[in-house]
Coordinates of C-alpha atoms in Angstrom, one line a residue:
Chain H
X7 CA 1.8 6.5 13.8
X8 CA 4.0 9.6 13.1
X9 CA 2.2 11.6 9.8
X10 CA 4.1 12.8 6.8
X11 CA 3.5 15.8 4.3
X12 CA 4.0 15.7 0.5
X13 CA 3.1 17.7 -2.2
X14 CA 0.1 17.2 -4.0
X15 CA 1.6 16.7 -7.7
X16 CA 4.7 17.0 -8.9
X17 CA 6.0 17.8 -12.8
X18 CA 8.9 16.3 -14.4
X19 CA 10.8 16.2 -17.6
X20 CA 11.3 12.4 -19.3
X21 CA 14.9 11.4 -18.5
X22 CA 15.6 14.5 -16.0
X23 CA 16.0 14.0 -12.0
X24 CA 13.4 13.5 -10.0
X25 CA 13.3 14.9 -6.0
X26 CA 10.0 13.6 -4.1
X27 CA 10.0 15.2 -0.7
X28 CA 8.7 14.2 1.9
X29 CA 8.1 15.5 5.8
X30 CA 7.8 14.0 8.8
X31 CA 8.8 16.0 11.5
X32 CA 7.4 14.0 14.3
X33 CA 9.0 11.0 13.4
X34 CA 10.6 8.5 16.3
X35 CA 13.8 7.5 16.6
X36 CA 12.3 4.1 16.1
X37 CA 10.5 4.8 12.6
X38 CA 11.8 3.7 9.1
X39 CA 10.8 6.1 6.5
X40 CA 9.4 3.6 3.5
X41 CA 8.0 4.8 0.0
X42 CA 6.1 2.6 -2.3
X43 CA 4.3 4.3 -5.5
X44 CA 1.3 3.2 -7.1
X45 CA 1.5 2.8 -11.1
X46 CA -1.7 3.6 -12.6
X47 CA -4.3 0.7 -12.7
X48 CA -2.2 -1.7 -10.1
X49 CA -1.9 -1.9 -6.6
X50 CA 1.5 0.2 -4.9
X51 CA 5.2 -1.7 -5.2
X52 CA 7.3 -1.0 -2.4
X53 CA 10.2 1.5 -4.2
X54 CA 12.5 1.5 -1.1
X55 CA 12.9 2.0 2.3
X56 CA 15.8 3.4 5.2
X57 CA 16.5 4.2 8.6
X58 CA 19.3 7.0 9.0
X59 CA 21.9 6.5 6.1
X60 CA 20.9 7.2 2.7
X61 CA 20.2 4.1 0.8
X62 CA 20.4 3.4 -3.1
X63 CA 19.0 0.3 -5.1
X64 CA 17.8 -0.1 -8.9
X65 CA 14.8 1.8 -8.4
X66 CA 15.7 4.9 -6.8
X67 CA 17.7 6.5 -3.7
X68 CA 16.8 8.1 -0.5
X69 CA 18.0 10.7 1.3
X70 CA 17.6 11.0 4.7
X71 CA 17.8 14.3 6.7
X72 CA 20.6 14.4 9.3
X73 CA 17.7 15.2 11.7
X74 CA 15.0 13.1 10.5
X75 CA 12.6 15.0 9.6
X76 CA 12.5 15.0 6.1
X77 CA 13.6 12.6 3.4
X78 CA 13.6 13.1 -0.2
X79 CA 13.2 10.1 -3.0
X80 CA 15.1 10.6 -5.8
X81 CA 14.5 9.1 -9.5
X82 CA 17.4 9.9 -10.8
X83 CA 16.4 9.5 -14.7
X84 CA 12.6 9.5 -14.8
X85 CA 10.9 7.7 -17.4
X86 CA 7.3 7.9 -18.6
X87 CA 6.8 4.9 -16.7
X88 CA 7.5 6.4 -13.3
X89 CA 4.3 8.4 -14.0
X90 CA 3.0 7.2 -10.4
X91 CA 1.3 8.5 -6.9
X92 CA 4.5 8.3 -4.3
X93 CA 3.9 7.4 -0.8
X94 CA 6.6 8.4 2.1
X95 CA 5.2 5.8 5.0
X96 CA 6.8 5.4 8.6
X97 CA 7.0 2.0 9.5
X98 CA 7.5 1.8 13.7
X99 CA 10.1 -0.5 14.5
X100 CA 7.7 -2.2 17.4
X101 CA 4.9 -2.7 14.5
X102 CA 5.6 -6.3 13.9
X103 CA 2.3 -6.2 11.9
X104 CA 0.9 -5.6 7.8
X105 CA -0.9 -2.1 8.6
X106 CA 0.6 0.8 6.3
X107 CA -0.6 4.1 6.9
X108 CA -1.2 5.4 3.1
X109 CA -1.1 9.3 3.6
X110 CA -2.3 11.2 0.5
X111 CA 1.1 11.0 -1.6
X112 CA 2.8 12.5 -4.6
X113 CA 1.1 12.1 -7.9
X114 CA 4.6 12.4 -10.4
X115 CA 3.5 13.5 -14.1
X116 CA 6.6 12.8 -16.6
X117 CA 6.7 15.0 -19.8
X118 CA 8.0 13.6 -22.5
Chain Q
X13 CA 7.4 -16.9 -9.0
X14 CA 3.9 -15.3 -9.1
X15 CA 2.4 -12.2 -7.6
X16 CA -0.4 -11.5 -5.8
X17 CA -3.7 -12.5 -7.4
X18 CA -7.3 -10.8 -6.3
X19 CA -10.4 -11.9 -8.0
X20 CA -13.0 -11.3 -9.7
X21 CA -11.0 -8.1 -11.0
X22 CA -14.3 -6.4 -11.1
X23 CA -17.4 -6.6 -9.5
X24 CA -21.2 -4.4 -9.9
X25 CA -23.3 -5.2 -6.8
X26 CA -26.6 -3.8 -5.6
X27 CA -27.3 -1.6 -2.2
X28 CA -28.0 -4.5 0.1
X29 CA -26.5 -7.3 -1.4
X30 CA -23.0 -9.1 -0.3
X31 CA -20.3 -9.9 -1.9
X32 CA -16.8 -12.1 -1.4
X33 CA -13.4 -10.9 -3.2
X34 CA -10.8 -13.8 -2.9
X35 CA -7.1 -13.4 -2.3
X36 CA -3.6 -15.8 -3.5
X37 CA -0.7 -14.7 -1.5
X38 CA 2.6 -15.0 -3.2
X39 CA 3.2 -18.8 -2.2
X40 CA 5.3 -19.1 1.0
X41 CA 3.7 -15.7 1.9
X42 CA 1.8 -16.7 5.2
X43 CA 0.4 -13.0 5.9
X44 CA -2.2 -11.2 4.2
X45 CA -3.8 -7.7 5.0
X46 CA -6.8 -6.1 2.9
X47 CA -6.9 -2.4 2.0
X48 CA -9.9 -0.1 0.2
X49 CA -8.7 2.6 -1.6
X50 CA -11.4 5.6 -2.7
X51 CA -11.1 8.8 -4.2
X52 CA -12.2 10.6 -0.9
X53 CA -10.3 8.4 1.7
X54 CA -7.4 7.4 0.1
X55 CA -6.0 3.9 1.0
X56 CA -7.1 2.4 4.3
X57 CA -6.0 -0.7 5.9
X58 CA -8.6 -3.2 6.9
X59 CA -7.6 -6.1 8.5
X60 CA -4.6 -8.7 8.9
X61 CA -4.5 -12.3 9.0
X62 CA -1.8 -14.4 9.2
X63 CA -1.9 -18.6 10.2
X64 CA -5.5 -17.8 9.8
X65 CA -5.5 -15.3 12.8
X66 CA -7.0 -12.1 12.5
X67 CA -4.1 -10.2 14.3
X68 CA -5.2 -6.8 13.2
X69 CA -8.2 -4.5 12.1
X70 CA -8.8 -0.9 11.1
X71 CA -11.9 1.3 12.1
X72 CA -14.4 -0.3 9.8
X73 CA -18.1 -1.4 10.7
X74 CA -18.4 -5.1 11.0
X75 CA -20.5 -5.3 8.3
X76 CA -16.4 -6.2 6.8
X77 CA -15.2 -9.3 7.6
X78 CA -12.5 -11.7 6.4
X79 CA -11.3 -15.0 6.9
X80 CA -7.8 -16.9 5.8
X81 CA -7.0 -20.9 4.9
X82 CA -4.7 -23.1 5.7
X83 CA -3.1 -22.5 2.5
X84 CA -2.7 -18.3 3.2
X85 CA -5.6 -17.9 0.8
X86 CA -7.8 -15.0 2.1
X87 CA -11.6 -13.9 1.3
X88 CA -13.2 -10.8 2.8
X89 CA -17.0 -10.7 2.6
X90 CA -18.8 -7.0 2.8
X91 CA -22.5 -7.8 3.9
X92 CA -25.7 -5.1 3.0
X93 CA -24.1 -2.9 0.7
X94 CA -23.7 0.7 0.6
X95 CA -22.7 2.8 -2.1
X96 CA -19.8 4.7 0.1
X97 CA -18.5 0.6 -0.4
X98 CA -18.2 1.1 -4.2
X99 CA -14.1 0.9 -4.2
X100 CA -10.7 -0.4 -5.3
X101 CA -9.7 -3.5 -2.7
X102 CA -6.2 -4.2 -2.3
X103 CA -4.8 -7.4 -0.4
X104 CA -1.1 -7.3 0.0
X105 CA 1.0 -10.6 1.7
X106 CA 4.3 -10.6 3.0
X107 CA 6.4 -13.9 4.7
X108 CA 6.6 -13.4 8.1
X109 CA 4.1 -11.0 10.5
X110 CA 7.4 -10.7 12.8
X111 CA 9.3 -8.3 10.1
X112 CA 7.8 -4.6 10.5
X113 CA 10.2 -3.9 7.7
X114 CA 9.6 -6.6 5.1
X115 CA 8.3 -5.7 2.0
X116 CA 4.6 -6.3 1.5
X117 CA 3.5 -7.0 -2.0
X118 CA 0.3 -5.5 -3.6
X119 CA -2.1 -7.2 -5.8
X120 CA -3.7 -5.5 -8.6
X121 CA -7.3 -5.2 -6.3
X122 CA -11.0 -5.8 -7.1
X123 CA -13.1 -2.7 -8.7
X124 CA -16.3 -3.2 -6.9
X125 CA -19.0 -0.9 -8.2
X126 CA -22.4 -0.5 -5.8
X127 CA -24.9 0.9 -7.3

């Protein structure tokens, strides 16, 4: 599977935008770019996921490169409860199966 | 409708013992995948099941093994113990295995401490 890069951590002030980045410049024109974050003490929750257009739902949006290669997640008021580690995933089109390929992620710190 | 449930929650073992950590998909969920999650390794998927198939595994020894019912339950079983086990283990489920893009939902894991 293609990798991506994020930053280690990421600050943010409570009720500002947020702008995760991720890259993943190897990715195939086949591969959706997912994110799903992890909440302290729980298992991750898919956030939201895209193939070329940028997509928006109650959680968050994404923004997707006109070339692919990067994406960027976007809280657009975060609270303290988006404190989180953010994972950008590529999910192959042809990988009919469960397997997610967790790279390290974003760890998000909201200040209140 | 409820999530996905892992128990025990947590779990202190011995080197050299083995130990069984139980998964409830979300009902109607028919596949279910195991992850381990550690500080040094991150998260790394183990092994899917779905209509108690084993359809895929990731590069762990074979001292990890799992099974799934009838009813989409699944167990996985770690046999002799090591301490690089100690871990957080995650099962998620989803409906289908045919979707690559369908949302897989997470249970809260199983803290299993070896000591």
């Amino acid at each position: 599977d293609a990798k991506t890069t994020q930053p280690n951590s990421m600050e943010s002030n409570e009720e500002e935008p947020v702008h995760l980045p991720c890259n993943h410049s190897t990715i195939s024109g086949t591969d959706y770019i997912h994110w799903y974050r992890q909440l302290p003490s729980q298992g991750p929750e898919y956030v939201i996921h895209g193939l070329t257009s940028n997509v928006n739902n109650r959680m968050a949006s994404l923004a997707i490169a006109e070339d692919r290669k990067s994406s960027t997640l976007i809280l657009h008021r975060a609270t303290l409860r988006d404190a989180a580690v953010y994972y950008c995933i590529l999910r192959p089109t042809n990988n009919a199966g469960n397997m997610l390929t967790f790279g390290g992620g974003t760890r998000l710190m909201v200040k209140p | 409708k409820a999530g996905v449930t892992q128990t025990p929650r947590y779990l202190i073992k011995t080197r050299g013992q083995q130990v069984t950590l139980s998964c409830s998909p979300i009902s109607g969920h028919r596949s279910v995948s195991w992850y381990q999650q550690t500080p040094g390794q991150g998260l790394q998927f183990l092994f899917e099941y779905f209509s108690e198939t084993q359809r895929n595994k990731g590069n762990f020894p074979g001292r990890f093994s799992g099974r799934q019912f009838s009813n989409s339950r699944s167990e996985m079983n770690v046999s002799t113990l090591e301490l690089g086990d100690s871990a957080l283990y995650l099962c998620a489920s989803k409906q289908t295995v045919g979707d690559s893009q369908e949302t897989q939902y997470f249970g809260p894991g199983t803290r299993l401490l070896v000591l």
